[in-house]
Short mmCIF file of C-alpha atoms in Angstrom, two decimals:
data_model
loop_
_atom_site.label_atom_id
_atom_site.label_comp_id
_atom_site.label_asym_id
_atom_site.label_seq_id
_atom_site.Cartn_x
_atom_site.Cartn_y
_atom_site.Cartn_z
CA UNK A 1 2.54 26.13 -21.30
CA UNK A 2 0.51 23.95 -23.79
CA UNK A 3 3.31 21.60 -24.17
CA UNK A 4 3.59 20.51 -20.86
CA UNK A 5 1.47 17.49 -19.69
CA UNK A 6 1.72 16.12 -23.77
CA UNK A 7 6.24 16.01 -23.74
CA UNK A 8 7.80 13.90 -20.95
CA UNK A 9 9.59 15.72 -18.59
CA UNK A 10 12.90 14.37 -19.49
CA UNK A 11 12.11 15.52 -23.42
CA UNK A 12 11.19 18.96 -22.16
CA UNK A 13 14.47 19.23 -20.60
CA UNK A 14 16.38 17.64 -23.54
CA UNK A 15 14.93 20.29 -26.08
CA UNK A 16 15.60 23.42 -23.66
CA UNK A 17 19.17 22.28 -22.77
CA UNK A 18 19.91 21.01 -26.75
CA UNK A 19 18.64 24.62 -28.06
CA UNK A 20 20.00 26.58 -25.10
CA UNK A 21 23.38 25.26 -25.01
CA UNK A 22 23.82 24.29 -28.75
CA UNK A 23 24.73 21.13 -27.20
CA UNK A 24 26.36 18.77 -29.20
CA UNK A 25 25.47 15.71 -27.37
CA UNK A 26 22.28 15.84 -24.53
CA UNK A 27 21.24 12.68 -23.20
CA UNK A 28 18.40 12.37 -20.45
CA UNK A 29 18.00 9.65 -18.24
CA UNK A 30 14.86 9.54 -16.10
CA UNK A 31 16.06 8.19 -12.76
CA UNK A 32 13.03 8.63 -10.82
CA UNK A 33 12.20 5.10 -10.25
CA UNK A 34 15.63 4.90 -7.86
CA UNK A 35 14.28 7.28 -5.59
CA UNK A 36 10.79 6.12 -5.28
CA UNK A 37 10.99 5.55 -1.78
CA UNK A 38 13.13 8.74 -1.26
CA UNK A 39 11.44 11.07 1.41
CA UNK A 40 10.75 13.90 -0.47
CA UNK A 41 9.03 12.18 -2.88
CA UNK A 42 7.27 9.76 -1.13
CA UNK A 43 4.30 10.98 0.07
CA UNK A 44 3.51 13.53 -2.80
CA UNK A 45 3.34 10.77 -5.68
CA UNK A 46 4.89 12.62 -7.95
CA UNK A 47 7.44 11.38 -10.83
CA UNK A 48 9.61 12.44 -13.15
CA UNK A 49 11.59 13.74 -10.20
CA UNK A 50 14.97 12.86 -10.51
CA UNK A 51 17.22 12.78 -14.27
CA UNK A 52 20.66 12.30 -15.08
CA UNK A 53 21.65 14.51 -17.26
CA UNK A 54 24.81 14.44 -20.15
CA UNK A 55 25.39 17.81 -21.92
CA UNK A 56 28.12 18.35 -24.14
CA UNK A 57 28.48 22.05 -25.52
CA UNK A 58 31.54 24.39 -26.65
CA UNK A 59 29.30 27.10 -23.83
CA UNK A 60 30.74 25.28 -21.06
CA UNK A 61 34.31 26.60 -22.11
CA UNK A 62 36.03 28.90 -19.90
CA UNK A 63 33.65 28.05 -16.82
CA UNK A 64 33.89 26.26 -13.66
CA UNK A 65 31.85 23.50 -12.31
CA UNK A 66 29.46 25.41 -10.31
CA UNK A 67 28.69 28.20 -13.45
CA UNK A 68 28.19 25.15 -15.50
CA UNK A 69 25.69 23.50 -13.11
CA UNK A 70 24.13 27.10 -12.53
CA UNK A 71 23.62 27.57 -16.79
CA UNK A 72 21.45 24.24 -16.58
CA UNK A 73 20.05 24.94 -13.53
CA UNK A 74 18.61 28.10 -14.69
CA UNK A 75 17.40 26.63 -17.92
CA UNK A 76 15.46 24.23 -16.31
CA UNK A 77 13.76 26.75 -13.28
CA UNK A 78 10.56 25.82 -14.69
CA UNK A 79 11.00 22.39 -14.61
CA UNK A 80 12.27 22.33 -10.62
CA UNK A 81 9.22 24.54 -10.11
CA UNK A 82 7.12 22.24 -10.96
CA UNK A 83 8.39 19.20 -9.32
CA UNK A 84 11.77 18.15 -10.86
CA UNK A 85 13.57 17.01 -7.71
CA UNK A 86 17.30 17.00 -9.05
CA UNK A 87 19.69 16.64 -12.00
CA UNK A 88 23.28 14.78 -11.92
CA UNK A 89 24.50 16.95 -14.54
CA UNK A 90 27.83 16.16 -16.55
CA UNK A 91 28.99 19.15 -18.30
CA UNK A 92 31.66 19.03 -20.40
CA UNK A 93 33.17 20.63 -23.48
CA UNK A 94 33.38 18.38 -26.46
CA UNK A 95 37.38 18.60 -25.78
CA UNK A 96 37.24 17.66 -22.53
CA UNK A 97 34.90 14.59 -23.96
CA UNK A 98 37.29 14.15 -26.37
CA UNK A 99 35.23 14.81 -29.45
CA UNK A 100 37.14 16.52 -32.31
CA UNK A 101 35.07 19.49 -33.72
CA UNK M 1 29.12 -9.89 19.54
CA UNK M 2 29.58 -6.86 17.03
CA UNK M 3 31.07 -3.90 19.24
CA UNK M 4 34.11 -2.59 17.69
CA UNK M 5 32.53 -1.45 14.97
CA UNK M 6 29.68 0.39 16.08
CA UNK M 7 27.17 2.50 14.31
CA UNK M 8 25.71 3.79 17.25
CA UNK M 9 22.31 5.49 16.52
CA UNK M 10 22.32 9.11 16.65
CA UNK M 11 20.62 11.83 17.93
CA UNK M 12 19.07 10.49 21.80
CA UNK M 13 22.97 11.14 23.61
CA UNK M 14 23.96 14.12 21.39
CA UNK M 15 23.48 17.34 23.14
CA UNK M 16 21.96 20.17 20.35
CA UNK M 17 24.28 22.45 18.69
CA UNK M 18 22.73 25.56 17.73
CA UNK M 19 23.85 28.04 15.43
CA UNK M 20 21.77 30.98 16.85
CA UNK M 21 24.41 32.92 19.02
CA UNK M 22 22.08 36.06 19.26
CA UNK M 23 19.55 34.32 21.52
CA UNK M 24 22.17 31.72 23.35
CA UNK M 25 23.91 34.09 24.78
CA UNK M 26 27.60 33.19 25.96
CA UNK M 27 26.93 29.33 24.78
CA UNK M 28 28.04 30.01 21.34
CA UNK M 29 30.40 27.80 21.04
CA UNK M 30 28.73 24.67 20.12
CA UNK M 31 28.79 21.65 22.69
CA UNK M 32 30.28 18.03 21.49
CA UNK M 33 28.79 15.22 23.04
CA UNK M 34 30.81 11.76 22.39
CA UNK M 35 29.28 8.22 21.56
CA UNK M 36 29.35 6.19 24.74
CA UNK M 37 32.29 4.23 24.06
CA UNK M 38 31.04 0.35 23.90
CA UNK M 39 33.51 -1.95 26.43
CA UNK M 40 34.96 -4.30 23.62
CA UNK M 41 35.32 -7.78 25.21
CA UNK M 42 39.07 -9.15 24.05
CA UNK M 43 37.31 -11.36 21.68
CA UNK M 44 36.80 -8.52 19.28
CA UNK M 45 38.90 -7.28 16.72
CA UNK M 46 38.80 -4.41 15.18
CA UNK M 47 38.39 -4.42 11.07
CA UNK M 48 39.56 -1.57 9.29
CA UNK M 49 36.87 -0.46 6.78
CA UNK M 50 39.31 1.50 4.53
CA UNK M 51 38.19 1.11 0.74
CA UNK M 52 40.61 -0.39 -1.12
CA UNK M 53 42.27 1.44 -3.59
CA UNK M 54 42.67 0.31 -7.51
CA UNK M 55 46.44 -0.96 -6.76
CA UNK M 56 45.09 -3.21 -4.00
CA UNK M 57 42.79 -4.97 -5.89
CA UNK M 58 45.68 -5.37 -8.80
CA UNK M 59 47.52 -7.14 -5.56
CA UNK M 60 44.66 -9.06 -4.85
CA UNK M 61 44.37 -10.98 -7.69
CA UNK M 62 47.87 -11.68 -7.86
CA UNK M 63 48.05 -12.64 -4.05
CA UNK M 64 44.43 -14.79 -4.76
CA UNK M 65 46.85 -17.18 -6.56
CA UNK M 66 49.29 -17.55 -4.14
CA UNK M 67 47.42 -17.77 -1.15
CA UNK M 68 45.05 -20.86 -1.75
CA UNK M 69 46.85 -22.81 1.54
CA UNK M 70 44.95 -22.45 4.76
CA UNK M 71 46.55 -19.99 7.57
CA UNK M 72 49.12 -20.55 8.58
CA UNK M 73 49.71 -21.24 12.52
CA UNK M 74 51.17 -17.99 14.24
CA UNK M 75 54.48 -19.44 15.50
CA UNK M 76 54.63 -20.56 11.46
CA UNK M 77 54.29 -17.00 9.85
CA UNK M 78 57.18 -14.93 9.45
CA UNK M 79 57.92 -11.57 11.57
CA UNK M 80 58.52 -8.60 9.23
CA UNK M 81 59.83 -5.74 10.27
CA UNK M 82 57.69 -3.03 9.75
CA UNK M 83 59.36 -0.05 7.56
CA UNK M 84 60.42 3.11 9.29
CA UNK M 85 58.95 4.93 6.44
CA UNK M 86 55.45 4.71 6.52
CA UNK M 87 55.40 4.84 2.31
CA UNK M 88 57.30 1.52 2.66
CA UNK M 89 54.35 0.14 4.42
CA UNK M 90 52.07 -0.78 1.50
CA UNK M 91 55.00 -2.54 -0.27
CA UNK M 92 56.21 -4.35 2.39
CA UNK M 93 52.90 -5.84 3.68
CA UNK M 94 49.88 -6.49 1.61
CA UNK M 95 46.77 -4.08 1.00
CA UNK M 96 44.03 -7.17 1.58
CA UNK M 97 42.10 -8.80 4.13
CA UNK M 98 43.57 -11.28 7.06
CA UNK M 99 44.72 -11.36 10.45
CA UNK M 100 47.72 -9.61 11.66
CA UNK M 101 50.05 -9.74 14.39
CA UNK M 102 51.95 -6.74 16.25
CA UNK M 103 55.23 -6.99 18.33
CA UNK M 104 57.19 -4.73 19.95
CA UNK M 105 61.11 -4.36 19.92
CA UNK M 106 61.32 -7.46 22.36
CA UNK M 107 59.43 -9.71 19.71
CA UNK M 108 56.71 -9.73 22.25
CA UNK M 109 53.38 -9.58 20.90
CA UNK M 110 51.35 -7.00 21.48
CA UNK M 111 48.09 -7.25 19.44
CA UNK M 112 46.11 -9.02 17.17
CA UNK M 113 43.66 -7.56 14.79
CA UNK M 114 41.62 -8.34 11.81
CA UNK M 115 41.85 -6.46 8.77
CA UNK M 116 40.13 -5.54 5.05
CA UNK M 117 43.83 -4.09 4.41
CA UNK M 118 46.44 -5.45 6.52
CA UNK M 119 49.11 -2.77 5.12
CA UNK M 120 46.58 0.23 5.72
CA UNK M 121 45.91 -1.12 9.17
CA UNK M 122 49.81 -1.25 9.81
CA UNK M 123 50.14 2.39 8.77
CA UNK M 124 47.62 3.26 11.27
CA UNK M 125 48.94 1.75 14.11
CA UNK M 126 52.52 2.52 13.22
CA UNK M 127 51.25 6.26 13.18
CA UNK M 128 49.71 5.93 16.27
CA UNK M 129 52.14 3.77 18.37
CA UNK M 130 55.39 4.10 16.61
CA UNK M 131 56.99 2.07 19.91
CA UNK M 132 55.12 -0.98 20.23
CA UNK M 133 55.03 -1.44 16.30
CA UNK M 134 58.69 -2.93 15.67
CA UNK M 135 57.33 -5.83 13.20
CA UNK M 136 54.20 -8.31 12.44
CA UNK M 137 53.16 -11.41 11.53
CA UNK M 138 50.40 -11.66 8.81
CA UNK M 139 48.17 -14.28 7.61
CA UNK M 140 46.22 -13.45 4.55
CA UNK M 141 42.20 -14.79 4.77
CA UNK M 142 41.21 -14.96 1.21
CA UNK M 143 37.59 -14.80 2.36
CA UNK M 144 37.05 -10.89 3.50
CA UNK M 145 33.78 -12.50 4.87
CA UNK M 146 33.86 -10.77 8.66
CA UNK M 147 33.10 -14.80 9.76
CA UNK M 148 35.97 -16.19 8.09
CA UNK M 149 38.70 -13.18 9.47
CA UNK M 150 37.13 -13.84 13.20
CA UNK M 151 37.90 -17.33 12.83
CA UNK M 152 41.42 -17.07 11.57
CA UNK M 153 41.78 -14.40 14.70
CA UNK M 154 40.33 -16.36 17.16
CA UNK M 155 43.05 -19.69 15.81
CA UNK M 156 46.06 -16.92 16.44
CA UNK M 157 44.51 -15.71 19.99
CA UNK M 158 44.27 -19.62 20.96
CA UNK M 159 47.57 -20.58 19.76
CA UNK M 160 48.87 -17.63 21.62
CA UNK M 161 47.02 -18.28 24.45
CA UNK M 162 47.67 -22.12 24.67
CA UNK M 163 51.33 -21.08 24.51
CA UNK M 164 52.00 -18.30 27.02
CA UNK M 165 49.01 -17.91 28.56
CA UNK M 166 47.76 -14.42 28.53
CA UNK M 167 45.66 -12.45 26.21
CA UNK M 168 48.29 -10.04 24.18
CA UNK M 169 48.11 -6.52 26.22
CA UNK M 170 46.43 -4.81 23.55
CA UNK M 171 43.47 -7.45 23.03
CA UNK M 172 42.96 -6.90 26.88
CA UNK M 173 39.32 -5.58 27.84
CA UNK M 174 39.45 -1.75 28.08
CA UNK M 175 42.81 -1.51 26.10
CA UNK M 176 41.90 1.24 23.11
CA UNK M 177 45.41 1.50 21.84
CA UNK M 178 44.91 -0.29 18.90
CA UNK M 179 41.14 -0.61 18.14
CA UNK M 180 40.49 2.30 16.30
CA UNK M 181 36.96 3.91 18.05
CA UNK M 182 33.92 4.65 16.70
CA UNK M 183 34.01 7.45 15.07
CA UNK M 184 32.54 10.26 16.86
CA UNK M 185 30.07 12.09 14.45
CA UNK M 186 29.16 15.36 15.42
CA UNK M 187 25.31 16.51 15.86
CA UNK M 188 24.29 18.30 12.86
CA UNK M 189 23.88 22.55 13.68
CA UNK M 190 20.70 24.01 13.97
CA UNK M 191 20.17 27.30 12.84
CA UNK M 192 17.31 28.21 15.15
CA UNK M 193 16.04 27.72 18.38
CA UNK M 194 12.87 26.28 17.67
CA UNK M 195 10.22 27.39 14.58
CA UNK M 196 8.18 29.48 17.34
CA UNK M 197 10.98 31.99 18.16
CA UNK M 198 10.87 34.64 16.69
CA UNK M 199 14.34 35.16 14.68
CA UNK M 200 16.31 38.54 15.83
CA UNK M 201 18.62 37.95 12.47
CA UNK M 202 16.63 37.20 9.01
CA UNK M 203 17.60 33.34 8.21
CA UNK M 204 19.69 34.98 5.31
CA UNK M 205 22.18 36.51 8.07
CA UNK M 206 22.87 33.40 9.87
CA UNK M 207 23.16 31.08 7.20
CA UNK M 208 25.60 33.82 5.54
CA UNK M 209 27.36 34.11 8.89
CA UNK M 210 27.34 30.12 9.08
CA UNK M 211 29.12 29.12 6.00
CA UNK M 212 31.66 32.14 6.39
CA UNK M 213 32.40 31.05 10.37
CA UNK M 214 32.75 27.38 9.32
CA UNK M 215 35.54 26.28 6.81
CA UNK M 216 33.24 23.85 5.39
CA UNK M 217 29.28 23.46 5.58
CA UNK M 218 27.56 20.84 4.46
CA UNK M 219 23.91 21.49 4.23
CA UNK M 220 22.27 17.86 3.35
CA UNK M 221 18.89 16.14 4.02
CA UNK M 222 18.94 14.39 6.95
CA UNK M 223 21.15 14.49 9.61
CA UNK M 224 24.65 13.07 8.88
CA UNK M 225 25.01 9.94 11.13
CA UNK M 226 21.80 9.11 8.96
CA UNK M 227 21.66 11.37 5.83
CA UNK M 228 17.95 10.70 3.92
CA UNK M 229 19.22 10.80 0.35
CA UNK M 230 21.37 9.36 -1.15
CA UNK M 231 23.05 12.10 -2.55
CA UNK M 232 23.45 13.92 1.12
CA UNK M 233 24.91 10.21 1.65
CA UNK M 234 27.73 10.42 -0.87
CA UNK M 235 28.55 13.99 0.24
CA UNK M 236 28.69 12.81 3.94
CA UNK M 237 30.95 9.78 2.61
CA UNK M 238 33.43 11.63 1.23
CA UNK M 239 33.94 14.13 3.54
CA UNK M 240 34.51 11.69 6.11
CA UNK M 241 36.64 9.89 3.92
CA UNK M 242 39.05 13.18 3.29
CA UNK M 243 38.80 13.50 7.23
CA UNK M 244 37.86 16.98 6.99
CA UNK M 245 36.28 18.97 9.90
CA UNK M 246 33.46 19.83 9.04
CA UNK M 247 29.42 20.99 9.93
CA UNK M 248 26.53 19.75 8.63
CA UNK M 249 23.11 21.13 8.53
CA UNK M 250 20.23 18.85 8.08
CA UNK M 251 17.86 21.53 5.55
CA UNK M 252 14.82 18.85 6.39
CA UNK M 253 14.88 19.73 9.98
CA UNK M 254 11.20 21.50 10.54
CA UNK M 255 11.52 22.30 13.80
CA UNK M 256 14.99 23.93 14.05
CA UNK M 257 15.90 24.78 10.68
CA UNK M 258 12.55 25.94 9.03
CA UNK M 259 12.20 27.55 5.95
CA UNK M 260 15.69 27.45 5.39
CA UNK M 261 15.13 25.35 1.82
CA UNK M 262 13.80 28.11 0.49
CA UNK M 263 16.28 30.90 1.92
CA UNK M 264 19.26 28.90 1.20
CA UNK M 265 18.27 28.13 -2.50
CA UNK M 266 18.23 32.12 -3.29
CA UNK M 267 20.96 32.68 -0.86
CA UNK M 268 23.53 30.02 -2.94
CA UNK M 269 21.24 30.76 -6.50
CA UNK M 270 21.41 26.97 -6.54
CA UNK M 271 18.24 25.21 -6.64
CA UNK M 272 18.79 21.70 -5.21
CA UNK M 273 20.09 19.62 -1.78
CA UNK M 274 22.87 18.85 -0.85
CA UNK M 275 25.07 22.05 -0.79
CA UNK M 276 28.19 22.13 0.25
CA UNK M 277 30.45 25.52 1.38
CA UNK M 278 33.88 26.06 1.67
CA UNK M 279 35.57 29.00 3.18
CA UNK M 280 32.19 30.73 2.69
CA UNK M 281 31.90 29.92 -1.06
CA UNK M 282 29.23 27.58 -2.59
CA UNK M 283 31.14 24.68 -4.46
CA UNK M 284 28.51 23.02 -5.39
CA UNK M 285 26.53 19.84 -4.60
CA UNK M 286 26.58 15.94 -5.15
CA UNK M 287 27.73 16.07 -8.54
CA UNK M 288 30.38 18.49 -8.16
CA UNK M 289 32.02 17.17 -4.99
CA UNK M 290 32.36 13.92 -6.46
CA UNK M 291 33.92 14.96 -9.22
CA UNK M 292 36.70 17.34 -7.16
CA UNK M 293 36.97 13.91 -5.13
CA UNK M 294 37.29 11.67 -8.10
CA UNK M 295 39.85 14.16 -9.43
CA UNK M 296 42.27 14.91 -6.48
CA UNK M 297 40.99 18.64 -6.32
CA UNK M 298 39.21 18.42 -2.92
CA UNK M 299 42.20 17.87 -1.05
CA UNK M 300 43.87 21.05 -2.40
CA UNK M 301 40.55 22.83 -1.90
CA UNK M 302 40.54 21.68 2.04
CA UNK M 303 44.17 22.92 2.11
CA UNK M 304 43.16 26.23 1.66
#
């Protein structure tokens, strides 16, 4: 992937979860620096590990938690291939956030 | 000093809980070892560590107020009789920090204990000794500081002392009927005997068997009396705070529970730690759990 190494991490995942999910709202927070000393991260130096993650999208409608979690997880199985650590991941509809459409 | 509250390190006393019944033969059912219960000297009260909920602190500030005047002396403070409904409890006594005294049906007392939530505290002991919890005496320490609540305990043990001359029964060494023990953590499972035995069962098959044998399964990194993220923290923390049974598998554990990171990810089709399982069904990690905590639906979940 040509693009990887030149986008940040965290605007890699904004892009795929903003075009994915048609999300109206995607924020990415890169977290990693809180879990600097975190074992599983320690030794291998590695950062960008850890992002929150804010998605609102009308494709979250109609599904639980977990299938939520599982459409962002799956959109990002490149980027937890290749080092992402984890995601807090909000999902919510724009109702549930209380946006009007 | 500290005993009461005692976060005994793990692992040395527990005994190993497997969860490999193939090769175990008849010890499948898994073995608890307890803490060694620490012999609290009288001069240590318990404090109750319950959080306080959002209606306490509203409380709080009113009572900060009102309760500016030093503690009062314990022949001074007035004996309320403690609700028969437990719900009344939390009305009738306040949800902060201080010192408290029980007494029995005689007006004898029976124990003194510190507190972070004097009405949560009554609740407990009401619950667990219904007959020697007839009414109490509070003093409210506006300082939650552990320091300042030992001292206004130790001025109620010494005025009781000074005036009838014995330590009150429950305060005696050895008496647990009020001091609330450590809570006994269980050792986390381990899935294998050891990463040079060769498994009978692919790590799939136990880890399905696991989470379907175990209402709910916590797999976290770390071992839960000392998870090593945070996250496996928070998902410890509120299980323990819903009181739930549960069984934890530490996923970091090399030597008992290797490669089971990798089988559990395509087992659950969920690609980070912690997990957590209930009634055999992946509900999800960190994130998730706190936000079925946060919104009431974990409890109804647990019901199940």
């Amino acid at each position: 992937m040509a693009s990887r190494g030149l986008l940040s991490r965290a605007s890699r995942i904004k892009s795929k979860l903003q075009s994915a999910l048609e999300a109206t709202v995607v924020e990415v927070e890169d977290v990693s620096y809180q879990h600097a000393g975190h074992v599983a991260v320690k030794d291998s130096g590695a950062n960008e590990t850890h992002f929150n993650v804010k998605i609102i999208s009308d494709k979250f409608d109609g599904q639980n938690l977990v299938k939520r979690h599982r459409m962002v997880y799956d959109l990002l199985s490149d980027e937890l291939q290749s080092g992402l650590h984890a995601i807090s991941i909000k999902a919510n509809t724009p109702k549930e956030a209380g946006l009007s459409n | 000093m500290a005993a009461t509250i005692n976060f005994t390190s793990p692992t040395k006393t527990q005994s190993s809980r497997f969860f490999f019944p193939d090769l175990l033969g008849k010890n499948t059912t898994p073995t608890l070892s307890f803490y060694p219960i620490p012999k609290s000297s009288f001069l240590l009260p318990s404090i109750s560590l319950r959080p306080a909920s959002k209606s306490d602190v509203v409380i709080k500030r009113r009572h900060l107020s009102v309760v500016v005047s030093a503690l009062k002396n314990l022949s001074h403070a007035e004996l309320v009789p403690v609700p028969s409904e437990s719900d009344a409890i939390p009305g009738t006594f306040p949800s902060i920090s201080g010192v408290y005294a029980v007494y029995d049906g005689n007006e004898d007392l029976q124990f003194l204990g510190i507190s972070r939530n004097i009405a949560a505290s009554v609740v407990a002991h009401k619950k667990s000794v219904p007959e020697l919890c007839s009414s109490i005496k509070f003093g409210v320490v506006d300082d939650p500081d552990r320091a300042a609540l030992t001292q206004a305990w130790k001025s109620w043990m010494e005025e009781h002392i000074s005036a009838t001359g014995k330590v009150p029964p429950g305060n005696e060494p050895g008496n647990s009927t009020w001091v609330r023990q450590p809570p006994k953590k269980k050792p986390d499972l381990k899935l294998t005997p050891g990463r040079h035995v060769k498994l009978t069962v692919p790590l799939e098959d136990l880890i399905d068997r696991l989470v379907k044998e175990n209402k709910v399964v916590a797999f976290i990194k770390g071992s839960r009396s000392a998870p090593l993220c945070g996250f496996s923290q928070r998902v410890v923390g509120i299980l323990e705070s819903e009181g739930v049974e549960y069984e934890s598998v530490d996923v970091l554990d090399e030597q008992y529970n290797s490669g089971l990171r990798e089988t559990l990810k395509k087992y659950s089709n969920w690609p980070t730690f912690p997990q957590i399982f209930v009634n055999g069904e992946l509900i999800g990690g960190c994130d998730i759990l706190s936000s079925m905590y946060e919104k009431g639906e974990l409890k109804d979940l647990l019901k199940k």
